Coordinates of C-alpha atoms and ligand atoms in Angstrom, one line a residue:
D963 CA 172.2 73.1 78.2
T964 CA 169.1 73.2 75.7
K965 CA 169.6 74.8 72.2
P966 CA 166.8 77.1 71.6
S967 CA 164.7 76.2 68.4
D968 CA 166.1 77.9 65.6
P969 CA 163.7 80.8 64.1
E970 CA 164.8 82.0 60.5
G971 CA 167.9 83.9 60.9
E972 CA 168.6 83.3 64.5
E973 CA 171.6 81.0 64.0
E974 CA 173.4 83.7 61.5
S975 CA 172.9 86.1 64.1
L976 CA 174.5 84.0 66.9
S977 CA 177.3 83.3 65.1
P978 CA 180.4 85.3 65.7
P979 CA 181.0 88.5 63.3
T980 CA 183.3 87.6 60.2
P981 CA 186.6 89.4 60.7
P982 CA 187.5 92.2 58.3
K983 CA 189.6 91.1 55.6
R984 CA 192.2 93.3 54.1
E985 CA 194.2 92.9 51.0
A986 CA 197.4 91.3 51.6
W987 CA 201.2 91.7 50.1
L988 CA 200.7 88.1 49.7
G989 CA 199.7 87.3 45.9
A990 CA 195.9 87.0 45.6
S991 CA 195.3 85.8 49.4
S992 CA 194.1 88.3 51.9
L993 CA 195.1 89.1 55.5
S994 CA 192.6 88.7 58.5
Q995 CA 192.5 89.3 62.0
F996 CA 193.5 86.2 64.0
Q997 CA 193.3 86.9 67.9
G998 CA 194.4 90.5 67.1
C999 CA 197.0 89.6 64.4
W1000 CA 196.8 89.9 60.7
L1001 CA 197.3 86.3 59.3
S1002 CA 196.6 84.9 55.9
E1003 CA 194.0 82.1 56.1
D1004 CA 196.7 79.4 56.0
F1005 CA 198.9 81.2 58.8
S1006 CA 195.6 81.5 61.0
K1007 CA 195.2 77.7 60.7
S1008 CA 198.9 76.9 61.6
A1009 CA 198.5 79.5 64.3
A1010 CA 195.6 77.8 65.9
L1011 CA 197.3 74.3 65.4
V1012 CA 200.3 75.6 67.2
Q1013 CA 197.9 76.5 70.1
A1014 CA 196.0 73.2 70.2
H1015 CA 199.1 70.9 70.1
F1016 CA 202.4 72.6 70.8
Q1017 CA 203.6 71.3 74.3
P1018 CA 206.4 73.7 75.4
R1019 CA 209.1 72.2 77.6
P1020 CA 210.8 74.3 80.2
D1021 CA 214.1 74.0 78.7
D1022 CA 213.1 74.9 75.0
I1023 CA 214.8 77.8 73.7
I1024 CA 212.5 79.5 71.4
L1025 CA 213.8 82.4 68.9
A1026 CA 211.1 84.9 68.1
T1027 CA 211.1 87.6 65.5
Y1028 CA 208.7 89.6 63.4
P1029 CA 209.3 88.7 59.8
K1030 CA 212.3 90.2 58.0
C1031 CA 214.1 91.5 61.4
G1032 CA 216.9 89.1 60.8
T1033 CA 215.4 85.6 61.6
T1034 CA 217.7 83.8 59.2
W1035 CA 220.7 85.3 60.9
L1036 CA 219.7 84.8 64.4
K1037 CA 218.8 81.0 63.5
A1038 CA 222.3 80.9 62.0
L1039 CA 223.7 82.3 65.6
A1040 CA 221.9 80.5 67.8
F1041 CA 222.6 76.9 65.7
A1042 CA 226.5 77.4 65.6
I1043 CA 226.3 78.5 69.2
T1044 CA 224.6 75.9 70.7
N1045 CA 226.0 73.1 68.8
R1046 CA 229.5 74.3 69.1
S1047 CA 230.5 71.1 71.0
H1048 CA 229.5 68.7 68.4
H1049 CA 229.9 70.9 65.0
P1050 CA 233.2 72.9 65.9
I1051 CA 232.7 76.4 64.0
T1052 CA 235.8 76.0 61.6
C1053 CA 235.2 72.3 60.5
K1054 CA 234.9 71.8 56.9
N1055 CA 231.6 70.2 56.9
H1056 CA 229.8 72.5 59.5
P1057 CA 225.9 72.1 58.8
L1058 CA 225.7 75.8 57.9
L1059 CA 228.1 75.5 55.0
T1060 CA 225.4 73.2 53.2
H1061 CA 222.1 74.1 54.6
L1062 CA 219.9 77.0 55.0
P1063 CA 219.8 78.4 58.7
H1064 CA 215.8 77.6 58.3
D1065 CA 216.4 74.0 57.6
L1066 CA 218.6 73.8 61.0
V1067 CA 216.2 75.4 63.2
E1068 CA 212.3 73.9 63.6
D1069 CA 209.7 76.9 63.0
L1070 CA 206.7 76.2 65.1
E1071 CA 204.0 77.4 62.8
F1072 CA 204.5 77.4 59.0
P1073 CA 201.6 75.7 56.9
L1074 CA 203.9 73.5 55.9
R1075 CA 203.6 71.8 59.3
Y1076 CA 200.1 71.0 59.3
L1077 CA 200.0 70.2 55.9
H1078 CA 202.9 67.6 55.8
H1079 CA 204.5 68.0 59.2
P1080 CA 202.2 67.7 62.2
V1081 CA 203.0 70.0 65.1
S1082 CA 203.1 66.8 67.1
E1083 CA 206.5 65.7 65.6
L1084 CA 208.0 68.4 67.4
E1085 CA 207.7 66.1 70.3
N1086 CA 210.3 63.8 68.9
L1087 CA 213.2 66.6 69.0
P1088 CA 215.7 65.9 71.9
S1089 CA 215.7 68.6 74.7
P1090 CA 217.0 71.4 74.8
R1091 CA 214.9 72.0 71.4
L1092 CA 215.8 75.1 69.9
L1093 CA 212.7 76.4 68.0
C1094 CA 211.6 79.6 66.1
T1095 CA 208.3 81.5 65.6
H1096 CA 206.9 84.7 63.9
L1097 CA 204.0 84.3 66.3
P1098 CA 203.3 87.4 68.7
L1099 CA 203.7 86.2 72.3
P1100 CA 199.7 86.2 73.1
L1101 CA 199.5 83.8 70.5
L1102 CA 201.7 81.3 71.7
P1103 CA 200.6 78.8 74.4
T1104 CA 200.1 80.4 77.7
S1105 CA 202.4 77.8 79.1
V1106 CA 205.5 79.1 77.1
S1107 CA 205.3 82.1 79.7
T1108 CA 204.3 79.9 83.0
I1109 CA 206.6 77.1 82.6
G1110 CA 210.0 79.1 82.0
C1111 CA 210.9 78.6 78.4
R1112 CA 213.7 81.1 77.3
I1113 CA 212.9 83.2 74.5
V1114 CA 215.2 85.6 72.2
Y1115 CA 213.4 88.0 70.4
L1116 CA 215.1 90.2 67.5
C1117 CA 213.3 93.6 66.6
R1118 CA 214.8 95.8 64.0
E1119 CA 214.5 99.5 62.8
P1120 CA 210.6 99.3 61.6
K1121 CA 211.4 101.1 58.3
D1122 CA 213.8 98.9 57.4
V1123 CA 211.5 96.0 58.2
L1124 CA 208.9 97.5 56.0
V1125 CA 211.5 97.9 52.9
S1126 CA 212.7 94.3 53.4
M1127 CA 209.4 92.9 53.5
W1128 CA 208.0 94.8 50.3
H1129 CA 211.3 93.3 48.3
Y1130 CA 210.8 89.9 50.0
M1131 CA 207.0 90.0 49.1
N1132 CA 207.2 91.2 45.6
K1133 CA 210.0 88.5 45.0
V1134 CA 208.3 85.9 46.4
Y1135 CA 204.5 86.7 45.1
R1136 CA 205.9 88.1 42.2
D1137 CA 202.9 87.7 40.3
C1138 CA 201.2 90.4 42.4
F1139 CA 203.2 93.4 42.6
T1140 CA 202.5 96.0 45.4
E1141 CA 203.4 99.4 44.6
F1142 CA 205.7 100.7 47.8
D1143 CA 203.3 103.3 48.6
R1144 CA 200.5 101.1 49.0
A1145 CA 202.8 98.9 51.1
F1146 CA 203.7 102.1 53.2
E1147 CA 199.9 102.8 53.8
L1148 CA 199.0 99.4 54.6
F1149 CA 202.0 99.0 57.0
C1150 CA 201.1 102.5 58.9
E1151 CA 197.8 101.3 59.4
G1152 CA 199.1 97.8 60.8
V1153 CA 198.4 95.8 58.4
S1154 CA 200.9 93.4 57.6
L1155 CA 201.4 89.8 57.9
Y1156 CA 201.7 89.2 61.6
G1157 CA 201.3 92.8 62.2
P1158 CA 200.7 95.2 63.8
I1159 CA 204.4 95.5 64.2
W1160 CA 204.3 97.5 67.5
D1161 CA 202.0 94.9 69.1
H1162 CA 204.2 92.3 68.3
Y1163 CA 207.5 94.3 69.6
L1164 CA 205.2 95.5 72.8
G1165 CA 204.0 91.6 73.6
Y1166 CA 207.9 90.9 73.7
W1167 CA 209.2 94.1 75.2
K1168 CA 206.7 93.7 78.0
Q1169 CA 207.4 90.1 78.8
M1170 CA 211.3 91.1 79.0
T1171 CA 210.5 93.9 81.7
T1172 CA 209.1 91.3 83.6
E1173 CA 211.2 88.6 83.2
P1174 CA 214.4 89.9 82.0
N1175 CA 216.2 86.2 82.9
R1176 CA 213.9 84.5 80.7
V1177 CA 213.4 86.9 77.7
L1178 CA 216.6 88.4 75.7
F1179 CA 215.5 91.3 73.8
L1180 CA 217.8 92.1 71.1
K1181 CA 217.9 94.9 67.9
Y1182 CA 219.3 94.2 64.6
D1183 CA 221.0 97.1 64.2
E1184 CA 222.9 96.7 67.6
M1185 CA 223.5 93.4 66.6
M1186 CA 225.4 94.7 63.2
A1187 CA 227.2 96.9 65.3
D1188 CA 228.8 94.9 67.3
T1189 CA 228.0 91.2 66.5
G1190 CA 231.0 89.5 68.8
N1191 CA 229.2 90.9 71.7
H1192 CA 226.0 89.4 71.0
V1193 CA 227.5 86.0 70.5
K1194 CA 228.9 86.2 73.9
R1195 CA 225.5 87.4 75.3
L1196 CA 223.5 84.8 73.3
A1197 CA 226.1 82.0 74.7
E1198 CA 225.6 83.1 78.0
F1199 CA 221.6 83.4 77.9
F1200 CA 221.8 79.7 76.3
G1201 CA 223.9 78.7 79.3
G1202 CA 226.7 77.8 77.9
P1203 CA 229.0 80.8 78.2
V1204 CA 231.9 81.4 76.1
S1205 CA 234.7 80.3 77.8
V1206 CA 238.4 81.8 78.3
E1207 CA 239.8 79.0 76.5
E1208 CA 237.3 79.6 73.9
E1209 CA 237.7 83.3 73.6
S1210 CA 241.4 83.1 73.2
S1211 CA 241.1 80.7 70.2
G1212 CA 239.0 82.9 68.4
I1213 CA 235.6 81.5 68.5
V1214 CA 233.9 84.5 68.5
Q1215 CA 235.2 85.9 65.6
D1216 CA 234.8 82.3 64.2
I1217 CA 230.9 82.2 64.7
V1218 CA 230.6 86.1 63.8
K1219 CA 232.1 85.1 60.4
L1220 CA 230.3 81.9 59.6
C1221 CA 227.1 83.6 60.3
S1222 CA 227.9 86.9 58.4
F1223 CA 225.4 87.9 55.8
E1224 CA 228.6 87.9 53.0
N1225 CA 229.3 84.3 54.0
L1226 CA 225.8 82.8 54.2
K1227 CA 224.9 84.8 50.9
K1228 CA 227.5 83.0 49.1
M1229 CA 227.0 79.6 49.8
P1230 CA 225.7 77.6 47.2
V1231 CA 222.5 76.5 49.2
S1232 CA 221.7 80.1 49.4
C1233 CA 222.3 81.2 45.6
S1234 CA 220.8 77.9 43.9
G1235 CA 218.3 76.4 46.5
V1236 CA 214.7 76.3 46.6
T1237 CA 212.8 76.0 49.9
N1238 CA 209.1 75.0 50.3
P1239 CA 207.8 76.7 53.6
I1240 CA 204.4 77.6 52.3
D1241 CA 202.4 74.9 50.5
G1242 CA 202.8 75.2 46.7
L1243 CA 205.1 77.9 46.6
A1244 CA 208.5 77.6 45.9
I1245 CA 210.8 80.1 47.3
E1246 CA 214.3 80.6 46.1
N1247 CA 216.8 80.4 49.1
S1248 CA 218.5 83.7 47.6
V1249 CA 215.3 85.8 48.7
F1250 CA 216.7 85.5 52.5
F1251 CA 219.7 87.6 51.7
R1252 CA 219.3 91.1 49.9
T1253 CA 221.6 93.7 51.3
G1254 CA 221.8 93.0 55.0
K1255 CA 222.1 96.8 55.7
V1256 CA 220.9 99.1 58.2
R1257 CA 219.0 102.4 57.0
D1258 CA 218.4 100.9 53.4
W1259 CA 214.8 102.8 54.2
E1260 CA 216.7 105.9 53.0
N1261 CA 216.5 104.7 49.3
H1262 CA 213.0 104.2 49.3
M1263 CA 211.0 106.6 51.8
T1264 CA 210.7 110.4 51.4
E1265 CA 211.6 112.1 54.6
E1266 CA 208.0 112.9 55.3
M1267 CA 207.0 109.1 55.0
A1268 CA 209.7 108.6 57.5
K1269 CA 208.7 110.9 59.6
K1270 CA 205.0 109.8 59.6
L1271 CA 206.1 106.2 60.2
D1272 CA 208.5 107.2 63.0
R1273 CA 205.7 109.1 64.5
I1274 CA 203.2 106.2 64.5
I1275 CA 205.9 103.8 65.9
E1276 CA 206.5 106.3 68.7
D1277 CA 202.9 106.7 69.8
K1278 CA 202.1 103.2 69.5
L1279 CA 205.1 102.3 71.6
G1280 CA 204.0 104.5 74.1
G1281 CA 207.0 105.3 75.8
C1282 CA 207.6 101.8 77.1
G1283 CA 211.3 102.5 76.6
L1284 CA 211.7 100.7 73.4
T1285 CA 213.3 103.3 70.6
F1286 CA 214.9 103.2 67.4
Ligands
A3P679 P1 217.4 93.1 53.8 O1 216.0 92.9 53.1 O2 217.3 94.5 54.5 O3 218.7 93.0 53.1 P2 214.4 87.6 57.9 O4 215.7 86.5 57.9 O5 213.6 87.7 59.2 O6 213.6 87.3 56.8 O7 215.1 89.0 57.4 C1 215.8 89.1 56.4 C2 216.6 90.2 56.5 O8 218.0 89.9 57.2 C3 217.2 90.7 55.2 O9 217.1 92.2 55.2 C4 218.3 90.1 54.8 O10 219.2 90.4 53.9 C5 219.0 90.1 56.1 N1 220.0 89.0 56.6 C6 219.7 87.8 56.1 N2 221.1 86.9 56.6 C7 221.7 87.9 57.3 C8 222.7 88.0 58.1 N3 223.7 86.6 58.3 N4 223.4 89.1 58.8 C9 222.7 90.2 58.7 N5 221.4 90.2 57.9 C10 221.2 89.1 57.3

């Protein structure tokens, strides 16, 4: 391969076009498209590192969510269920009584990882690993699909996601307040961290339809309506179904209670702790627990706004079978 001489300006015209930037609901930073997904610069770097260095194992369990769909809750449930033999649910020193669920399940891609905690450190975790990601499926290494890792995907009513995200972003980046109407417009255009939300949902949904044994696709509202049944489904999916003896001892209800919004919200670590998943940005743990309710969008959107977002979501999901 020979590189042609570089007449003036040619180098520039050969370089890939700069991806369009959009204002973020992320303080001063902006969002750019990274392989079709809206990410801030730090998050793009982190995603690229995951693609380059994360080595999936066949027995990995990956918890995947779009942000604000109940990641904290899913992490708590998955941790409690998979560790129940050596951390009995009702024991006085259960890790969930003193740790934020985010500190008990490793994230694949947070910027913290490449600044202080390289992706390669995931190699030190014993199998089977319980991992978590907000990355859309196409941005994960392809071997995640071919090697047979199991994925639990949790989605949520998009209007409730928007409301939850708006509150969260304005609390975390409190110096740069975004009006709800502006956040709504951007969300409708698909511009939100890890968005568009419909592409995120669709990627995992399609994978679930082709490989139902490998992808468990859950909805926040349904999990709220019958958490006990979801505990059993998760346990079975993880390969350790709740036994008859466990069920009669009340373990399902104990897990539901331990991981409930009310219980986790009142833990000292949730009330007063501070976490630092994004370099230089201290986040109060309390921001992960707001109302924990379904249909809070009714307190934030007009009927017209709700209808508009519903139409967009319906249109984008294109009759795939996923409805809210
Ligand atoms: P709201 O802002 O609607 O209250 P994530 O964990 O993905 O960041 O999602 C945060 C949302 O999940 C917030 O929703 C939060 O209150 C809710 N949440 C946190 N812990 C929960 C739990 N144990 N059960 C139910 N919802 C929970």
